[in-house]
Short mmCIF file of C-alpha atoms in Angstrom, two decimals:
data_model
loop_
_atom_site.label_atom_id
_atom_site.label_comp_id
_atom_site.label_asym_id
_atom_site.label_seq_id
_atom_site.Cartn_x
_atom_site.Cartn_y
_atom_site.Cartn_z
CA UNK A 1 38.02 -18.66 7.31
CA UNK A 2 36.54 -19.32 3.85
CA UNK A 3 33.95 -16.77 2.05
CA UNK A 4 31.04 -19.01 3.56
CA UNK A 5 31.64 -17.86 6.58
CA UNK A 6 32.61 -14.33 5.98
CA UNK A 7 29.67 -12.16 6.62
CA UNK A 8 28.20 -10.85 3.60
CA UNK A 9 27.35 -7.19 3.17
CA UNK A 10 23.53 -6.47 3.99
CA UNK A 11 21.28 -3.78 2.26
CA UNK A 12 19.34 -1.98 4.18
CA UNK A 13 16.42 0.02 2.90
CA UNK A 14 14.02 2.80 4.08
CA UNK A 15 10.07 2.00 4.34
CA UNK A 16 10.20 4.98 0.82
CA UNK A 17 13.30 2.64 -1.66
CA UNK A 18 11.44 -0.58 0.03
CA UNK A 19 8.47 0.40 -1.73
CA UNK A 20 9.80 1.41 -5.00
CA UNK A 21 12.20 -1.71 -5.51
CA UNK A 22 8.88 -3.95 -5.38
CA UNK A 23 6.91 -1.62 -7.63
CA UNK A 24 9.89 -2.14 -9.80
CA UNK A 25 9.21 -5.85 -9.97
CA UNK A 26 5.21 -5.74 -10.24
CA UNK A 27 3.71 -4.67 -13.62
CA UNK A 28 0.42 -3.97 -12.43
CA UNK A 29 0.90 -1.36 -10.20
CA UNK A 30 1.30 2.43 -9.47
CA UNK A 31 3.39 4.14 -7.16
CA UNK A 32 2.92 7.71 -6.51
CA UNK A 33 5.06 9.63 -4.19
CA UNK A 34 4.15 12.91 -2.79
CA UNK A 35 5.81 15.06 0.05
CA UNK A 36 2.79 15.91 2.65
CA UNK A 37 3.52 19.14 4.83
CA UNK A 38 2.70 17.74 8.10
CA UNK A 39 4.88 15.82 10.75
CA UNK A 40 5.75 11.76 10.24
CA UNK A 41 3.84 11.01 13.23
CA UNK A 42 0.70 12.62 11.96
CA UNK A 43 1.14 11.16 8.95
CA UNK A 44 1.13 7.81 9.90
CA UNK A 45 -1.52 7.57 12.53
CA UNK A 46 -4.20 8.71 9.79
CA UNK A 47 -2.91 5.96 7.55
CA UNK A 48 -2.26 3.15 9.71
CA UNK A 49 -5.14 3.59 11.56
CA UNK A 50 -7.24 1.65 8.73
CA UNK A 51 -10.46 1.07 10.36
CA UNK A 52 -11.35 4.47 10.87
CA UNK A 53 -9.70 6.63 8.28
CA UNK A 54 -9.23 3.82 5.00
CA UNK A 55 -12.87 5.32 3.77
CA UNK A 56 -12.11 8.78 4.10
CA UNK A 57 -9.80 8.52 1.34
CA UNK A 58 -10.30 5.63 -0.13
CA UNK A 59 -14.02 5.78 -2.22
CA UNK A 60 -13.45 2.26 -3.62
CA UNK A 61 -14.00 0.80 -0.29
CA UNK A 62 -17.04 0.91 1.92
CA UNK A 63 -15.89 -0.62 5.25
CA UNK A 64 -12.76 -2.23 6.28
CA UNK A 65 -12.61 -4.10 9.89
CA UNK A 66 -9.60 -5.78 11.77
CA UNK A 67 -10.27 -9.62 11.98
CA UNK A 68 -7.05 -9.87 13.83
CA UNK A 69 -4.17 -8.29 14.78
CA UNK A 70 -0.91 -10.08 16.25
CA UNK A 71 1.82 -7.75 16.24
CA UNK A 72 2.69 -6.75 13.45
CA UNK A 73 0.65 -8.89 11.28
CA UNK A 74 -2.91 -8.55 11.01
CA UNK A 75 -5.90 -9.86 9.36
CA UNK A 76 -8.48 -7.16 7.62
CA UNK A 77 -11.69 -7.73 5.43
CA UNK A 78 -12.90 -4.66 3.66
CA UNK A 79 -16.06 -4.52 1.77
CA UNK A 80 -15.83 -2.98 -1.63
CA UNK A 81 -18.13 -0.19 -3.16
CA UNK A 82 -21.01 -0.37 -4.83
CA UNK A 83 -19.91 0.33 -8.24
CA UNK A 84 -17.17 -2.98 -7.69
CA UNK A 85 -20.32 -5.33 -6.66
CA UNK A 86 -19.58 -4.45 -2.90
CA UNK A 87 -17.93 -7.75 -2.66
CA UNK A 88 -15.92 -8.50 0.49
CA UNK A 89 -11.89 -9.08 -0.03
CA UNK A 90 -9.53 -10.34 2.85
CA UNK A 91 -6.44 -8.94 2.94
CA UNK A 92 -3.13 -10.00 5.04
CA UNK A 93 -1.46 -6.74 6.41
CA UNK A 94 1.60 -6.04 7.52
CA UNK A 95 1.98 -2.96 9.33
CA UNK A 96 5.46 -1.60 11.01
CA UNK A 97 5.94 2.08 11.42
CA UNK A 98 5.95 4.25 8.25
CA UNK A 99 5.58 0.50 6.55
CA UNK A 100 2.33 -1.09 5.61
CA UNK A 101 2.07 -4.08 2.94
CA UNK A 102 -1.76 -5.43 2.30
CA UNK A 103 -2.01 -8.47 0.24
CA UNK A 104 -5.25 -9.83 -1.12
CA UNK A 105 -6.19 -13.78 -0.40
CA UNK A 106 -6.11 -14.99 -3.28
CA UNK A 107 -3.06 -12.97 -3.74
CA UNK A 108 -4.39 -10.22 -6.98
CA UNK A 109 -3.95 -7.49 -5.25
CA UNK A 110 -1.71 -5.25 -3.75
CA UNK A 111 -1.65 -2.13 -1.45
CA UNK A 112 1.75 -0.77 0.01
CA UNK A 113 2.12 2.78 1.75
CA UNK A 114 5.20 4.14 2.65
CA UNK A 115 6.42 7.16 5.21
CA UNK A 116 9.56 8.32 6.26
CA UNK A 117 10.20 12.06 7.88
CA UNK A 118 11.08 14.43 5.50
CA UNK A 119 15.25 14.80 5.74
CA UNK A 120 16.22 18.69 7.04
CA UNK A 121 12.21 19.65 7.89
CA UNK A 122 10.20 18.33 10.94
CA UNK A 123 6.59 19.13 9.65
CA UNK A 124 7.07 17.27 6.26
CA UNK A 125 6.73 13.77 5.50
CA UNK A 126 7.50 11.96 2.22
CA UNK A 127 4.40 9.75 1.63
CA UNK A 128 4.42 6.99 -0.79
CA UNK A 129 1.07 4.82 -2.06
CA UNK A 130 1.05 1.70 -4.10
CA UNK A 131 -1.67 0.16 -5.38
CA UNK A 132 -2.48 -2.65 -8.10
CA UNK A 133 -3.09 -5.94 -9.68
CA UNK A 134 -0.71 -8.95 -9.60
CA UNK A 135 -0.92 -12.02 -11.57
CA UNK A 136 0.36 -14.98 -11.77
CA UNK A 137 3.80 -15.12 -13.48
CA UNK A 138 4.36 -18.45 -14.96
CA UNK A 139 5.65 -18.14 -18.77
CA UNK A 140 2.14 -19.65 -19.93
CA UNK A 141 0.27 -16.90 -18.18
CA UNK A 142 2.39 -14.01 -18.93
CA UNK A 143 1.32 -13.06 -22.52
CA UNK A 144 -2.76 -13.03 -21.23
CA UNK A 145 -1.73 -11.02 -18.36
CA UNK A 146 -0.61 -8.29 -19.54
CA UNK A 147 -3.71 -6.77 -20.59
CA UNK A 148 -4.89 -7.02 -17.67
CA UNK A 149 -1.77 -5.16 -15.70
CA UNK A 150 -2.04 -3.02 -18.51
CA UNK A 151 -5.90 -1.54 -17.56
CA UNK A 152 -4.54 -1.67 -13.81
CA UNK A 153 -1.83 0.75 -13.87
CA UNK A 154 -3.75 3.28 -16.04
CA UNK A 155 -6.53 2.59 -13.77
CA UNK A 156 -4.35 3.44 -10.39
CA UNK A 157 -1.82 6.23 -12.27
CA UNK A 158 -5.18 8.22 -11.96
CA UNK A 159 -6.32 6.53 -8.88
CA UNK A 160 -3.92 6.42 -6.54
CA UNK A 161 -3.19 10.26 -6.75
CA UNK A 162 -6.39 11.11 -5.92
CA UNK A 163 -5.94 8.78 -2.73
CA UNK A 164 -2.81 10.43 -1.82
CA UNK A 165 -4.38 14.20 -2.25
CA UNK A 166 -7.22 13.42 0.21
CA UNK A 167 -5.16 11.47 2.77
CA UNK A 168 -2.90 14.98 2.81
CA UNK A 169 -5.98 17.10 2.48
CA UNK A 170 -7.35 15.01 5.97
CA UNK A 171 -3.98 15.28 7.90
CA UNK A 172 -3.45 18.77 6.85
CA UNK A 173 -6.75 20.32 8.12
CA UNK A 174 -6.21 18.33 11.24
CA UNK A 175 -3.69 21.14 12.19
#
């Protein structure tokens, strides 16, 4: 048998390490981890459920709505506050459980959220939310970007907290 067709040793990683190995790789984002002190499964339905609960934490967007949904890939359009010219932004959405990955069309923007039980305690969850800008990444573009990733991460390293507070502030009074 030659390497080729040995199997190769595959890394598997949790919905939590997923998330922080692609904020690694994107500049213009934030990740913020918290631990929220309620169960997984609470957890996630607020979050997932994005057509009901995405404004209740989320003040920079006014209305989001499924356009479709196959599996685990679906199809949203949210319409933006006021104070960001309430413009509407499509988004492709993947969604798996305690995994969801939204992608603006054109691709500039990113949203990633992130659950996974708490190890040793059944009413905790550890909760992660990433928001942010991406750019394009060709050599040419790179020095004019980073400005711009630059005002994004300070932007969403006071942002995306707030986001995380109120989604554990909704799922906590729930109980």
């Amino acid at each position: 048998m030659t390497i080729a067709e040995q199997a190769w040793p595959a890394a598997r990683l949790g919905p939590l390490a997923r998330l922080r190995a692609i904020a690694a790789g994107l500049p213009g984002v934030h990740l913020h981890e918290e631990v929220i002190d309620a169960a997984f499964d609470d957890v996630w339905r607020f979050v997932s459920d994005l057509e009901r609960t995405t404004t209740t934490f989320e003040p920079d967007v006014r209305s989001l709505r499924i356009l479709e949904r196959d599996a685990a890939h679906w199809k949203v359009r949210i319409r933006l506050a006021p104070w960001l010219g309430a413009l509407p932004l499509n988004l492709d959405v993947t969604m798996q459980d305690g995994w969801c990955w939204m992608i603006s069309r054109p691709h500039l923007y990113v949203v990633g959220m992130a659950a996974e039980p708490l190890e040793g305690s059944p009413t905790a969850t550890r909760y992660g939310h990433l928001e942010g800008v991406v750019l394009p990444t060709a050599p040419w573009a790179r020095a004019a970007a980073w400005p711009i990733l630059g005002i994004s991460r300070w932007r969403h390293r006071v942002h995306v907290p707030r986001d995380v507070a109120r989604i554990a502030a909704h799922v906590t009074d729930a109980d």
